[in-house]
Tab-separated table of C-alpha atoms in Angstrom:
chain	number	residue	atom	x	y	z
Z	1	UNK	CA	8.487	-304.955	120.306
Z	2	UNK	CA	11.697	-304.402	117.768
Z	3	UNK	CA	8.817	-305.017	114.724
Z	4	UNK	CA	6.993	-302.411	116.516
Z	5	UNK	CA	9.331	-299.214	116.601
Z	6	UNK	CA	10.911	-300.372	113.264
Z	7	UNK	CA	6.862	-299.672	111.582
Z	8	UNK	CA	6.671	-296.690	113.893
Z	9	UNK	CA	9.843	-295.049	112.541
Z	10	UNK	CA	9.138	-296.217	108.775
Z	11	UNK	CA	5.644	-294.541	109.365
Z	12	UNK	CA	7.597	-291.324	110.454
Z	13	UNK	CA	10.102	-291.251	108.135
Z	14	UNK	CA	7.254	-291.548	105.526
Z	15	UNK	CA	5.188	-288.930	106.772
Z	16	UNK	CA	8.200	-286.216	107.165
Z	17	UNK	CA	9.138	-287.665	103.060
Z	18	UNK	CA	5.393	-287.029	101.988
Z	19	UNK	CA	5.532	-282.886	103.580
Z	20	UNK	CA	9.236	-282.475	102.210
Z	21	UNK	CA	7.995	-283.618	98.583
Z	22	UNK	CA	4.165	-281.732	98.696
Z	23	UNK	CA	6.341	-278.396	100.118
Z	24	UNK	CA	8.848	-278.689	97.109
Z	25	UNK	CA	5.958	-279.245	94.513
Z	26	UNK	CA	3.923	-276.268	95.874
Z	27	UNK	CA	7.179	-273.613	95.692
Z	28	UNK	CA	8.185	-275.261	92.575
Z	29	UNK	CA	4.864	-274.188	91.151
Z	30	UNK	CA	4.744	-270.684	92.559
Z	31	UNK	CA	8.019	-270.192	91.530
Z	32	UNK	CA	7.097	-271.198	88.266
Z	33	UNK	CA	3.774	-268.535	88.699
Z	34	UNK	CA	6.155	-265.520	89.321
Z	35	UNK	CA	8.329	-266.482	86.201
Z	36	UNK	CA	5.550	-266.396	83.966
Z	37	UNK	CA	4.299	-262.752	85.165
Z	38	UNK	CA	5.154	-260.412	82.561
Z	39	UNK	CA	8.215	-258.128	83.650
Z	40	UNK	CA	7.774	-255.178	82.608
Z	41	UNK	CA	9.887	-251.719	84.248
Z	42	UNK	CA	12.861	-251.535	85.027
Z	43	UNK	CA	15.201	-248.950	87.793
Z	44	UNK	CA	15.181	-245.249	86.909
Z	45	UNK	CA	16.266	-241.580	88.226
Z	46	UNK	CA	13.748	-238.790	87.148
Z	47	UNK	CA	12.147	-235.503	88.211
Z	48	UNK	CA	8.302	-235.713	89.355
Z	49	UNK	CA	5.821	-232.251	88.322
Z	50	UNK	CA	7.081	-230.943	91.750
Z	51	UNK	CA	10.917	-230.764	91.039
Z	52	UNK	CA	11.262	-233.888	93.292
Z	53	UNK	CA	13.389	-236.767	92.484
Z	54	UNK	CA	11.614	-239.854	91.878
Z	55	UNK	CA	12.525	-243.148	91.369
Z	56	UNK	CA	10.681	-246.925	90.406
Z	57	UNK	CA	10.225	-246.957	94.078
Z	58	UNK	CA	7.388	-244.670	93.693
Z	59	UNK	CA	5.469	-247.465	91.865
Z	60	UNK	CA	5.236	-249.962	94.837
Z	61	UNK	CA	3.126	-250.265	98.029
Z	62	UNK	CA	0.295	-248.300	95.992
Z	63	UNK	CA	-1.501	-249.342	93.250
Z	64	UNK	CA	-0.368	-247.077	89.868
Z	65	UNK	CA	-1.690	-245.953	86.864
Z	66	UNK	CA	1.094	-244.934	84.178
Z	67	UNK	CA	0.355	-243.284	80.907
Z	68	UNK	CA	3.321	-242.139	78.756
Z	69	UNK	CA	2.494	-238.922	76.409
Z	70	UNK	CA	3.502	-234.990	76.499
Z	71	UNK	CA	1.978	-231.747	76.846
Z	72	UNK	CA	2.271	-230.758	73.285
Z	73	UNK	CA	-0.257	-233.910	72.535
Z	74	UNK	CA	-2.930	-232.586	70.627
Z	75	UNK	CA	-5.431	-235.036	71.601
Z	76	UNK	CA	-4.723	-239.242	72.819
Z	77	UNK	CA	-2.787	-237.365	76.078
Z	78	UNK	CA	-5.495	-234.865	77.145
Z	79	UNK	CA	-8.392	-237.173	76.277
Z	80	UNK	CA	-6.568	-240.202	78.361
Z	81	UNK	CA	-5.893	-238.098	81.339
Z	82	UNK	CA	-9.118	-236.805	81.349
Z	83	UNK	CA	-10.840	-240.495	81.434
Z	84	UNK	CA	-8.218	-241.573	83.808
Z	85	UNK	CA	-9.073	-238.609	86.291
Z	86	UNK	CA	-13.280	-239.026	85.622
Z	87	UNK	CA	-12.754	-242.841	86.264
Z	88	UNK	CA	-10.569	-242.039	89.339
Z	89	UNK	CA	-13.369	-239.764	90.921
Z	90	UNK	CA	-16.074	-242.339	89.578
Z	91	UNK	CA	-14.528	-244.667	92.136
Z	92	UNK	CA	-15.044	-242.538	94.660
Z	93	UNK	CA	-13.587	-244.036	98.552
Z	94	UNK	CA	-13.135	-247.618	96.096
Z	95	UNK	CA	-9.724	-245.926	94.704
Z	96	UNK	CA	-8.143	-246.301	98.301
Z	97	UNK	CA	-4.469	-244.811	97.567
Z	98	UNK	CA	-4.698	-245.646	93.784
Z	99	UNK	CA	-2.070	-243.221	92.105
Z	100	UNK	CA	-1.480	-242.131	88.760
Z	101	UNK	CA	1.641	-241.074	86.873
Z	102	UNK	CA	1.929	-239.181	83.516
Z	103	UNK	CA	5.584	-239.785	82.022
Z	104	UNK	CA	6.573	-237.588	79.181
Z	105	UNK	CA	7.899	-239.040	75.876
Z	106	UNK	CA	8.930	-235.261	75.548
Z	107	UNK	CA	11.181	-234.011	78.199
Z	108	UNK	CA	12.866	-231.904	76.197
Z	109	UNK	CA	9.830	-229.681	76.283
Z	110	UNK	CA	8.119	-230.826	79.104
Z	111	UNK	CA	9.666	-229.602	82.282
Z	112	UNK	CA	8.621	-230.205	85.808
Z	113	UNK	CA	7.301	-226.748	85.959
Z	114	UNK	CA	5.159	-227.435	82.070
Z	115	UNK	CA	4.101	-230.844	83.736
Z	116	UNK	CA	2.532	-229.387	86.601
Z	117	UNK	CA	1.217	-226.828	84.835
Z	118	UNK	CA	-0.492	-229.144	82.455
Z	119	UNK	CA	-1.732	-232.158	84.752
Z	120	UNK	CA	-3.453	-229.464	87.457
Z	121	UNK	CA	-6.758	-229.364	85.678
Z	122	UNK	CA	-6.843	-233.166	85.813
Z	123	UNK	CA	-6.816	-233.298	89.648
Z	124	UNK	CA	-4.359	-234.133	92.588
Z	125	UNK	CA	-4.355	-237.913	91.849
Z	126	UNK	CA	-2.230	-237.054	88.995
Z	127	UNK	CA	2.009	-236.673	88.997
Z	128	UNK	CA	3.979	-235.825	86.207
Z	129	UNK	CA	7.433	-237.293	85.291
Z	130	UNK	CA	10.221	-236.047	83.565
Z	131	UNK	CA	14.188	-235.486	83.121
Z	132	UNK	CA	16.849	-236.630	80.741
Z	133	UNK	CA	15.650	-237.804	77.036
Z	134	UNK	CA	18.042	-241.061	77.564
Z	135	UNK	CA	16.485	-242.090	80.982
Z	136	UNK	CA	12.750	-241.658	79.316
Z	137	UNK	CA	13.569	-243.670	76.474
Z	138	UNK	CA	15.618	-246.456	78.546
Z	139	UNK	CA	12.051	-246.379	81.113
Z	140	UNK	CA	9.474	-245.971	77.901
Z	141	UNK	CA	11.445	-248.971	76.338
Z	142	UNK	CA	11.280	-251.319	79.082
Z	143	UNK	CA	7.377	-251.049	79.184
Z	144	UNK	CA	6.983	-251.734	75.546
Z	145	UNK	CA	6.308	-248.094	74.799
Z	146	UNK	CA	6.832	-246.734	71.005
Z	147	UNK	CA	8.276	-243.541	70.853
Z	148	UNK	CA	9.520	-241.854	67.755
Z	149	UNK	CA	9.852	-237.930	66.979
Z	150	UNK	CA	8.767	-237.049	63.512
Z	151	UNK	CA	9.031	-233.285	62.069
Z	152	UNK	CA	6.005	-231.911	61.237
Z	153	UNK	CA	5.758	-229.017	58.748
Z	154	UNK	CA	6.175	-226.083	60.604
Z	155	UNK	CA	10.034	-227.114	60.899
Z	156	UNK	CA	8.241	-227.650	64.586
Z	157	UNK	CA	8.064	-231.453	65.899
Z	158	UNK	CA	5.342	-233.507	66.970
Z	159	UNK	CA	5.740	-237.186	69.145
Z	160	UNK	CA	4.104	-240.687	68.197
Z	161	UNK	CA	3.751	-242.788	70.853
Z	162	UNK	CA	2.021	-245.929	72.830
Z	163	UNK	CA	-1.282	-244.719	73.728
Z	164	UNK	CA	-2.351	-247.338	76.400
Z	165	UNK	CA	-2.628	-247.144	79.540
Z	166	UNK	CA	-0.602	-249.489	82.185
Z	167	UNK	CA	-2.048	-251.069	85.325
Z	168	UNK	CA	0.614	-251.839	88.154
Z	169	UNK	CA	-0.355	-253.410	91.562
Z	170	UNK	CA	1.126	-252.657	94.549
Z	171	UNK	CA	3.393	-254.746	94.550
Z	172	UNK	CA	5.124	-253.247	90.938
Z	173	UNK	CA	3.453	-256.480	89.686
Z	174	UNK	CA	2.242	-255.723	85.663
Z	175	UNK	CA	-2.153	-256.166	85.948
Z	176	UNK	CA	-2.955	-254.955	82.667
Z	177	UNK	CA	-3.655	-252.147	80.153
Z	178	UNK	CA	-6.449	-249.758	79.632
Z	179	UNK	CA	-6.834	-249.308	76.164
Z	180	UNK	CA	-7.204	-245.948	74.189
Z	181	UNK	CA	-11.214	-245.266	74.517
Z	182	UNK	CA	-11.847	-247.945	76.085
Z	183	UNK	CA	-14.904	-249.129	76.952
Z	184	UNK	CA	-16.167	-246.790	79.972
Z	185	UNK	CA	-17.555	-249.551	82.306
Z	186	UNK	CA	-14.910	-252.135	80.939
Z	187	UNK	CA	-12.334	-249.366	82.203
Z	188	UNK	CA	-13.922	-248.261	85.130
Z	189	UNK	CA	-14.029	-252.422	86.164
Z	190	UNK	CA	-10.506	-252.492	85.501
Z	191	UNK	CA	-9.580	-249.541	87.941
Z	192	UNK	CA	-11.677	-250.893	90.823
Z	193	UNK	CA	-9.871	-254.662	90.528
Z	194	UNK	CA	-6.631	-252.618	90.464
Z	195	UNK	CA	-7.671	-250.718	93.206
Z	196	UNK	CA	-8.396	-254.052	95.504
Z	197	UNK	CA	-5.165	-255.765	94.855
């Protein structure tokens, strides 16, 4: 009988080893998933088209759409909020609560009032963002965005700057980019999976 319980507990104490060890190696490896994701973002304090204060909280529990340009953009803005508003509709009930947020690289120039004033032809799906130059530059720069001023000849100023496109899930987790004329379907496909997540 002692031989008896002395198996039964060994076979217990192996079976309660073998779920400690497979639950360690399964959160070891999703912890090691997360830490791979690409990071992108980071906390800011800024001024939506409306005069609202908005903060990196507005970029979770929906899935987002961020381009970073200004209203003075003679043509990669216009033409990429145009697309992303046609590709928006194109998706139809598919786009759920999919949201989209144009950040100027420009604030000195683009106020909440200009921003609105400028996204409303591209639909209500669209928000503008603005506020300090130091805040846009600290956000732009933790996305990977280029931004640099350069004088044009007019004694007037134009902006260079990142022209793709950036994909966020709903849970603020980086999905992707759009590219700059992009392939229509190849965008369109991209929205839809974004949309789903």
């Amino acid at each position: 009988m002692g031989n008896w319980r002395r198996v039964l507990w060994l076979g217990i104490l192996a079976a309660v080893m073998a779920v400690a060890i497979a639950g360690y190696v399964v959160n070891r490896s999703n912890q090691q998933q997360a830490s791979t994701a690409p990071v992108l973002g980071s906390a800011f304090s800024l001024i939506d088209s409306d005069g609202a204060a908005i903060t990196e909280a507005a970029f979770f529990g929906r899935p987002t759409v961020l381009f970073f340009g200004f209203t003075q953009c003679p043509e990669i803005c216009p033409v990429s909020l145009f697309e992303i508003s046609t590709l928006m509709d194109e998706l139809g009930p598919e786009k759920r609560d999919l949201q989209a947020f144009f950040i100027s690289v420009d604030p000195e120039r683009d106020s909440p009032a200009v921003m609105g004033e400028y996204i409303a032809p591209f639909g209500e799906n669209i928000r503008g963002i603005t506020g300090p130059l130091s805040a846009i530059e600290t956000l732009a720069q933790s996305w990977g965005v280029y931004i640099k001023k350069v004088p044009i000849d007019d004694g007037d100023y134009t902006v260079d700057h990142t022209a793709s496109v950036f994909l966020v899930d709903r849970h603020g987790q980086f999905r992707g980019t759009i590219a700059y004329r992009e392939n229509h379907q190849i965008a369109l496909d991209k929205l839809r999976l974004l949309a789903s997540l």
